[in-house]
CSV table of C-alpha atoms in Angstrom, one decimal:
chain,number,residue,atom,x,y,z
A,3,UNK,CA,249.8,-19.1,117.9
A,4,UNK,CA,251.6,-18.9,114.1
A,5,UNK,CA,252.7,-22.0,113.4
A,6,UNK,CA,254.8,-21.4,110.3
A,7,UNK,CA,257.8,-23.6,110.1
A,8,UNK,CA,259.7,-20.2,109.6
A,9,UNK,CA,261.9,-21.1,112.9
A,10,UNK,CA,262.2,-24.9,112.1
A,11,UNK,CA,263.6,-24.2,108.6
A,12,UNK,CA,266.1,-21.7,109.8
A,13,UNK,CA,267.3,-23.8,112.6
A,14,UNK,CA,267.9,-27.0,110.0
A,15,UNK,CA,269.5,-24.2,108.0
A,16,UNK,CA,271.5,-23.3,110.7
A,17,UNK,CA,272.4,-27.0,111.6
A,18,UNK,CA,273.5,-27.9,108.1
A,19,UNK,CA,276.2,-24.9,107.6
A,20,UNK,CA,277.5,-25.4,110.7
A,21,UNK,CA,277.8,-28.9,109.9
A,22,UNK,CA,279.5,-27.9,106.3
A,23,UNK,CA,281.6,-25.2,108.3
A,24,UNK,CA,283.0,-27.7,111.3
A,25,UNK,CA,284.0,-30.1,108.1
A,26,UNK,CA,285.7,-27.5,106.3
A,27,UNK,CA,287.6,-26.5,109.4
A,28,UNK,CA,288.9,-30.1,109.9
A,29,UNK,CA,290.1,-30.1,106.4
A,30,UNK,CA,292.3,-27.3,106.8
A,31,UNK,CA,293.6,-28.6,110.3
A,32,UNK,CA,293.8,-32.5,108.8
A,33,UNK,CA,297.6,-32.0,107.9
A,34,UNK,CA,298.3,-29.1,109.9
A,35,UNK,CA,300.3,-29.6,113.4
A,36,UNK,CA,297.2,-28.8,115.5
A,37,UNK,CA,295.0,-26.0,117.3
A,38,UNK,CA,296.9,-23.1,119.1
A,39,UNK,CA,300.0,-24.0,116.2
A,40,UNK,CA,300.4,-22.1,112.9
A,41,UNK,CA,300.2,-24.0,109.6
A,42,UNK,CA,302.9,-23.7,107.0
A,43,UNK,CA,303.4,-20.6,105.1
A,44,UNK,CA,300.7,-22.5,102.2
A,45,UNK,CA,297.8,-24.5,102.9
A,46,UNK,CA,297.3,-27.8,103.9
A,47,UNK,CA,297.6,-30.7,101.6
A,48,UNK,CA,293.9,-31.7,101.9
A,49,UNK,CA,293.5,-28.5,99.6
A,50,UNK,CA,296.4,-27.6,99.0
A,51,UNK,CA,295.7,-27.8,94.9
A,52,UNK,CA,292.5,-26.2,95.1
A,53,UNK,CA,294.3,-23.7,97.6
A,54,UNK,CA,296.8,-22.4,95.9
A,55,UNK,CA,296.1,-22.4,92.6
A,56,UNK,CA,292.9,-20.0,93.2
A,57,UNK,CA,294.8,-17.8,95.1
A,58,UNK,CA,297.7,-17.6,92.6
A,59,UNK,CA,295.0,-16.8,89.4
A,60,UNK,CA,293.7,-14.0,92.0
A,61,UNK,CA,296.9,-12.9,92.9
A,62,UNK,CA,297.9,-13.0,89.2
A,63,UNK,CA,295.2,-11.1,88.0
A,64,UNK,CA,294.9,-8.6,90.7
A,65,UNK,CA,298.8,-8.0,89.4
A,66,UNK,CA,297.8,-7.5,86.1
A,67,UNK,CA,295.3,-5.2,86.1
A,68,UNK,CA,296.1,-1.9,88.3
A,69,UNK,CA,292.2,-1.1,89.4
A,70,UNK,CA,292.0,-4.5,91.4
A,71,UNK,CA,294.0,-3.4,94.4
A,72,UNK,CA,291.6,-0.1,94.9
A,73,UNK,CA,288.6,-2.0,94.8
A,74,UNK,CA,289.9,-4.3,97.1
A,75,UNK,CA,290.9,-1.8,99.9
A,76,UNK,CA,287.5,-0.1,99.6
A,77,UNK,CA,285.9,-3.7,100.1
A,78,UNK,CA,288.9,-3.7,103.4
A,79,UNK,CA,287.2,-0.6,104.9
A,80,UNK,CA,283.6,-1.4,104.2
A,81,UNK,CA,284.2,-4.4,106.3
A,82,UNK,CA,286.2,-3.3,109.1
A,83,UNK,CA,284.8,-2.1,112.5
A,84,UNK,CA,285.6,1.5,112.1
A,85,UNK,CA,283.0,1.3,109.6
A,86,UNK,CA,280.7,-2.0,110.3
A,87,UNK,CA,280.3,-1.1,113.9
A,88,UNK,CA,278.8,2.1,113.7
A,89,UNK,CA,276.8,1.2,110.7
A,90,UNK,CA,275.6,-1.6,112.9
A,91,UNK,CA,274.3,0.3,116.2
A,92,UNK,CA,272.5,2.5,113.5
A,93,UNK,CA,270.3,0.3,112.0
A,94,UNK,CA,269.8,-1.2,115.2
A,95,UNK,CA,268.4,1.9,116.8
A,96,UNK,CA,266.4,3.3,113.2
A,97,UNK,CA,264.5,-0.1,113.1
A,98,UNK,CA,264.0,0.3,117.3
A,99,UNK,CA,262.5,3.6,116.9
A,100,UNK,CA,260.7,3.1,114.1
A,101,UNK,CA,259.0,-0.5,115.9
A,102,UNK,CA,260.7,-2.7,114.3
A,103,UNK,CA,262.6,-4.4,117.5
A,104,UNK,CA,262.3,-8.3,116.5
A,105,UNK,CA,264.6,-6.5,113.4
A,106,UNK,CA,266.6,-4.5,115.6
A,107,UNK,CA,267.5,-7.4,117.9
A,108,UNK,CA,268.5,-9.7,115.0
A,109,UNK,CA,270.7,-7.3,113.5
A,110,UNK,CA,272.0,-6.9,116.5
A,111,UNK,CA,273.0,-10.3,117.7
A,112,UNK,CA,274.1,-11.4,114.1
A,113,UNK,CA,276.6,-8.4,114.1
A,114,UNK,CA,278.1,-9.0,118.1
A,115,UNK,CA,278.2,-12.8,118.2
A,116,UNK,CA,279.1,-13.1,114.4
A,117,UNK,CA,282.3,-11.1,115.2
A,118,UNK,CA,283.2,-12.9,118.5
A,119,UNK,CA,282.8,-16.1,116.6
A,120,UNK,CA,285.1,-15.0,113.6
A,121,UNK,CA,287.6,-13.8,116.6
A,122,UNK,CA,287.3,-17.2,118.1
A,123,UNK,CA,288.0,-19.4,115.3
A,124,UNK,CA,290.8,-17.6,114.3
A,125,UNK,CA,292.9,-17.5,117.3
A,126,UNK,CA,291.6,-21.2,118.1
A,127,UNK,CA,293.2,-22.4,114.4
A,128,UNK,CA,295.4,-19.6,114.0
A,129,UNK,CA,296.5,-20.5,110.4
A,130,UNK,CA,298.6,-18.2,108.5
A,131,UNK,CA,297.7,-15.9,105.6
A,132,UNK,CA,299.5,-16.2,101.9
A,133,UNK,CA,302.8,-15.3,101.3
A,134,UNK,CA,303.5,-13.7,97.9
A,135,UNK,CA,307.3,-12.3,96.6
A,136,UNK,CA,305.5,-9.0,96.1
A,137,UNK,CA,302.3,-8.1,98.3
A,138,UNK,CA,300.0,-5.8,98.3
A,139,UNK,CA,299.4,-5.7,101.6
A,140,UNK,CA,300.8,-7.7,105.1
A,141,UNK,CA,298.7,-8.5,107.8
A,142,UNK,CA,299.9,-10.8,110.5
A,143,UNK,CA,297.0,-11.5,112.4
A,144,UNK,CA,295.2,-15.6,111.8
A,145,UNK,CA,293.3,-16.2,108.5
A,146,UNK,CA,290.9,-18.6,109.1
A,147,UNK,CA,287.9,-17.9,108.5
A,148,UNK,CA,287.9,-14.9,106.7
A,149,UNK,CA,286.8,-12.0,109.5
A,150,UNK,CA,285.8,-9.5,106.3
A,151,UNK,CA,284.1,-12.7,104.8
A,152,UNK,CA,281.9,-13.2,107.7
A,153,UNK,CA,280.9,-8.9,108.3
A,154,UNK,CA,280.0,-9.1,104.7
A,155,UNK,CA,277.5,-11.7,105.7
A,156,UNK,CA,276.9,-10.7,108.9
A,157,UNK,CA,276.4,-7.4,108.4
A,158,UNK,CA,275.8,-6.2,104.6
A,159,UNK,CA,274.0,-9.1,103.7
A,160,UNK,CA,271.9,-8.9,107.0
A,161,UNK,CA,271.2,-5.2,106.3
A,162,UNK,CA,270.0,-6.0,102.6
A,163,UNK,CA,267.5,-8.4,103.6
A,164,UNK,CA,266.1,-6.4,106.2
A,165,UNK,CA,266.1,-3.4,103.5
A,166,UNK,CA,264.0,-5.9,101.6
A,167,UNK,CA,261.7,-6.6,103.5
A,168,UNK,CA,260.9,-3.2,104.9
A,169,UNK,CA,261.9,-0.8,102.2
A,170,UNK,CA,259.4,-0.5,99.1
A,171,UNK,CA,262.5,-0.2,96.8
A,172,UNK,CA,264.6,-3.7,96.0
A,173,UNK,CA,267.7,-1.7,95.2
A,174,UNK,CA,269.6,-0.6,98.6
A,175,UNK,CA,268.8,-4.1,99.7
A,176,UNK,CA,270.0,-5.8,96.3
A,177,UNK,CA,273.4,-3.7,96.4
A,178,UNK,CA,273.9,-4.4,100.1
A,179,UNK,CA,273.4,-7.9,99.5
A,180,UNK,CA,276.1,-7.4,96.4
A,181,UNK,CA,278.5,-5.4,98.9
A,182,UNK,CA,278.6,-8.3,101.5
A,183,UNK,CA,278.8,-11.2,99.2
A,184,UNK,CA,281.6,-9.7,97.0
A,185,UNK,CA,283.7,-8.9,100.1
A,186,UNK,CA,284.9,-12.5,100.7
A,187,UNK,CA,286.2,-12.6,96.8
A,188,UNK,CA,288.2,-9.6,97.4
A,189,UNK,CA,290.0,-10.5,100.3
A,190,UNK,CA,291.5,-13.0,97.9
A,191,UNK,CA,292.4,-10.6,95.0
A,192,UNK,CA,294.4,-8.4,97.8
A,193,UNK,CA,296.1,-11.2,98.6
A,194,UNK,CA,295.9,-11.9,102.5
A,195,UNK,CA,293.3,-15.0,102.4
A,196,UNK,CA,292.9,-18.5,100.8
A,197,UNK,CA,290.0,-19.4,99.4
A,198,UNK,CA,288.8,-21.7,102.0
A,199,UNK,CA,289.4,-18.6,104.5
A,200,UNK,CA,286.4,-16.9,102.3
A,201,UNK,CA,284.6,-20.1,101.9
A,202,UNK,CA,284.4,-20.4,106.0
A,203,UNK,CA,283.5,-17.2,106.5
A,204,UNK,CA,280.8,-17.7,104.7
A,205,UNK,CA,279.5,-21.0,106.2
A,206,UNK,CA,279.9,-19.5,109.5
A,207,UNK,CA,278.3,-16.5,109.3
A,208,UNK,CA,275.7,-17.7,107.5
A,209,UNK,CA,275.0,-20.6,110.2
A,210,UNK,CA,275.1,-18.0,112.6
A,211,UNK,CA,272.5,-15.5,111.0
A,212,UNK,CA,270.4,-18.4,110.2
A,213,UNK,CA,270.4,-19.3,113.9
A,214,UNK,CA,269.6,-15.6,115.9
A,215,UNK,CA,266.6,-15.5,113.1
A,216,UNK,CA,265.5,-19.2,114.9
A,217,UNK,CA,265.9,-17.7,117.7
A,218,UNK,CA,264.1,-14.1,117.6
A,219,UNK,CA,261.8,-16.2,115.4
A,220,UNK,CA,260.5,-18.7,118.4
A,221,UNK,CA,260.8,-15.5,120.8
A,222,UNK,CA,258.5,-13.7,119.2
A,223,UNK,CA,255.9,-16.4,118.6
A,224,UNK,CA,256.0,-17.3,122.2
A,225,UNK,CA,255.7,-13.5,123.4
A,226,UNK,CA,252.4,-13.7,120.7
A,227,UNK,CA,251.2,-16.7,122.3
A,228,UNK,CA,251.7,-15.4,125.7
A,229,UNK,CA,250.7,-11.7,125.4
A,230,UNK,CA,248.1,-11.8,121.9
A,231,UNK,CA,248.9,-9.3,119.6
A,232,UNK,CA,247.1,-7.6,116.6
A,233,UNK,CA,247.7,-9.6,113.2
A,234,UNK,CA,249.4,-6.4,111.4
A,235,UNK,CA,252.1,-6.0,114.3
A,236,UNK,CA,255.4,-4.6,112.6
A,237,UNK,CA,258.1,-6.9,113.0
């Protein structure tokens, strides 16, 4: 049976942004009127400093300079599930085919439960997105975490490491990576999340990824010990 601590790291990985992602959630809901209630209009006091004045510098400069907004709403469609979901059932059934299930079955978990979890929080904290005098765009639905935030982990950034480690070019999976880490920021500059919406995401999704990998991880090491397989079985 392979030993490697592989699982075991992921799992405390998992553990610990979890851990940082629970904290951060009670930070936002420390001065709010409770779960199931909105917050006000700006964040809560906790970090309400932090908060706003990030947002305002993004909203500011996003104002100032007229090619931030179309970035932005390219990053907006990237992430949303018009695009993420079939994107995601593609990869899934490219690495199936080509014997890659372990692969296919974490892409394919992170992307399902990492959008049921964002859905979750956000209708269980419901907070409410920025308000700004002149917006670029208003959405009404809760903020935190950031859904586009956690697809850009749980999906781009989850395509980009399997692109590196399957792929003999670094590139695709490099600029995936880029894609999915860059669309948290973005949701700031356009205005319709706090920082710590972004920051949540994040923690979130990244607890979640690091958790299927556990998981599929300690599956297929107990399949090997169960059924032996040849050392150079694809993953």
């Amino acid at each position: 049976m392979d030993r490697r601590p592989t699982p075991w790291i992921l799992a405390g990985l998992a553990l610990l942004l979890a851990m940082a992602a629970a904290a951060l959630t009670r930070l936002v809901l420390a001065d709010g009127p409770g779960l199931g209630m909105p917050l006000t209009a700006g964040p809560p006091a906790v970090s309400q400093a932090d908060d706003l004045l990030l947002a305002t510098n993004a909203y500011t400069f996003a104002h100032d300079h007229t090619w931030v907004v179309p970035v932005t709403k390219v990053f907006a469609v990237l992430g949303s599930w018009i695009v993420l979901v079939p994107a995601t059932v593609g990869v899934v059934v490219v690495l199936a085919r080509r014997g890659h299930g372990y692969w296919a079955w974490w892409v394919g978990l992170c992307g399902m439960g990492g959008w049921m979890i964002s859905q979750s929080v956000k209708h269980l904290i419901d907070r409410q997105r920025p308000v700004w005098p002149d917006p670029f765009e208003v959405l009404t639905s809760p903020s935190f975490p950031s859904g586009h935030s956690m697809a850009g982990i749980y999906g781009y950034v989850v395509f980009g490491i399997v692109a590196l480690a399957l792929l003999d070019s670094r590139w695709p999976g490099i600029a995936l990576i880029t894609v999915g880490l860059l669309m948290g920021p973005s949701r700031v500059l356009l205005g319709v999340h706090w920082p710590t919406d972004v920051l949540a995401g994040w923690l979130f999704a990244s607890a979640w990824i690091s958790a299927c990998g556990a998981g599929v991880l300690w599956v297929r090491e107990w399949r090997r010990a169960s059924t032996p397989q040849p050392a150079d079985t694809p993953l």
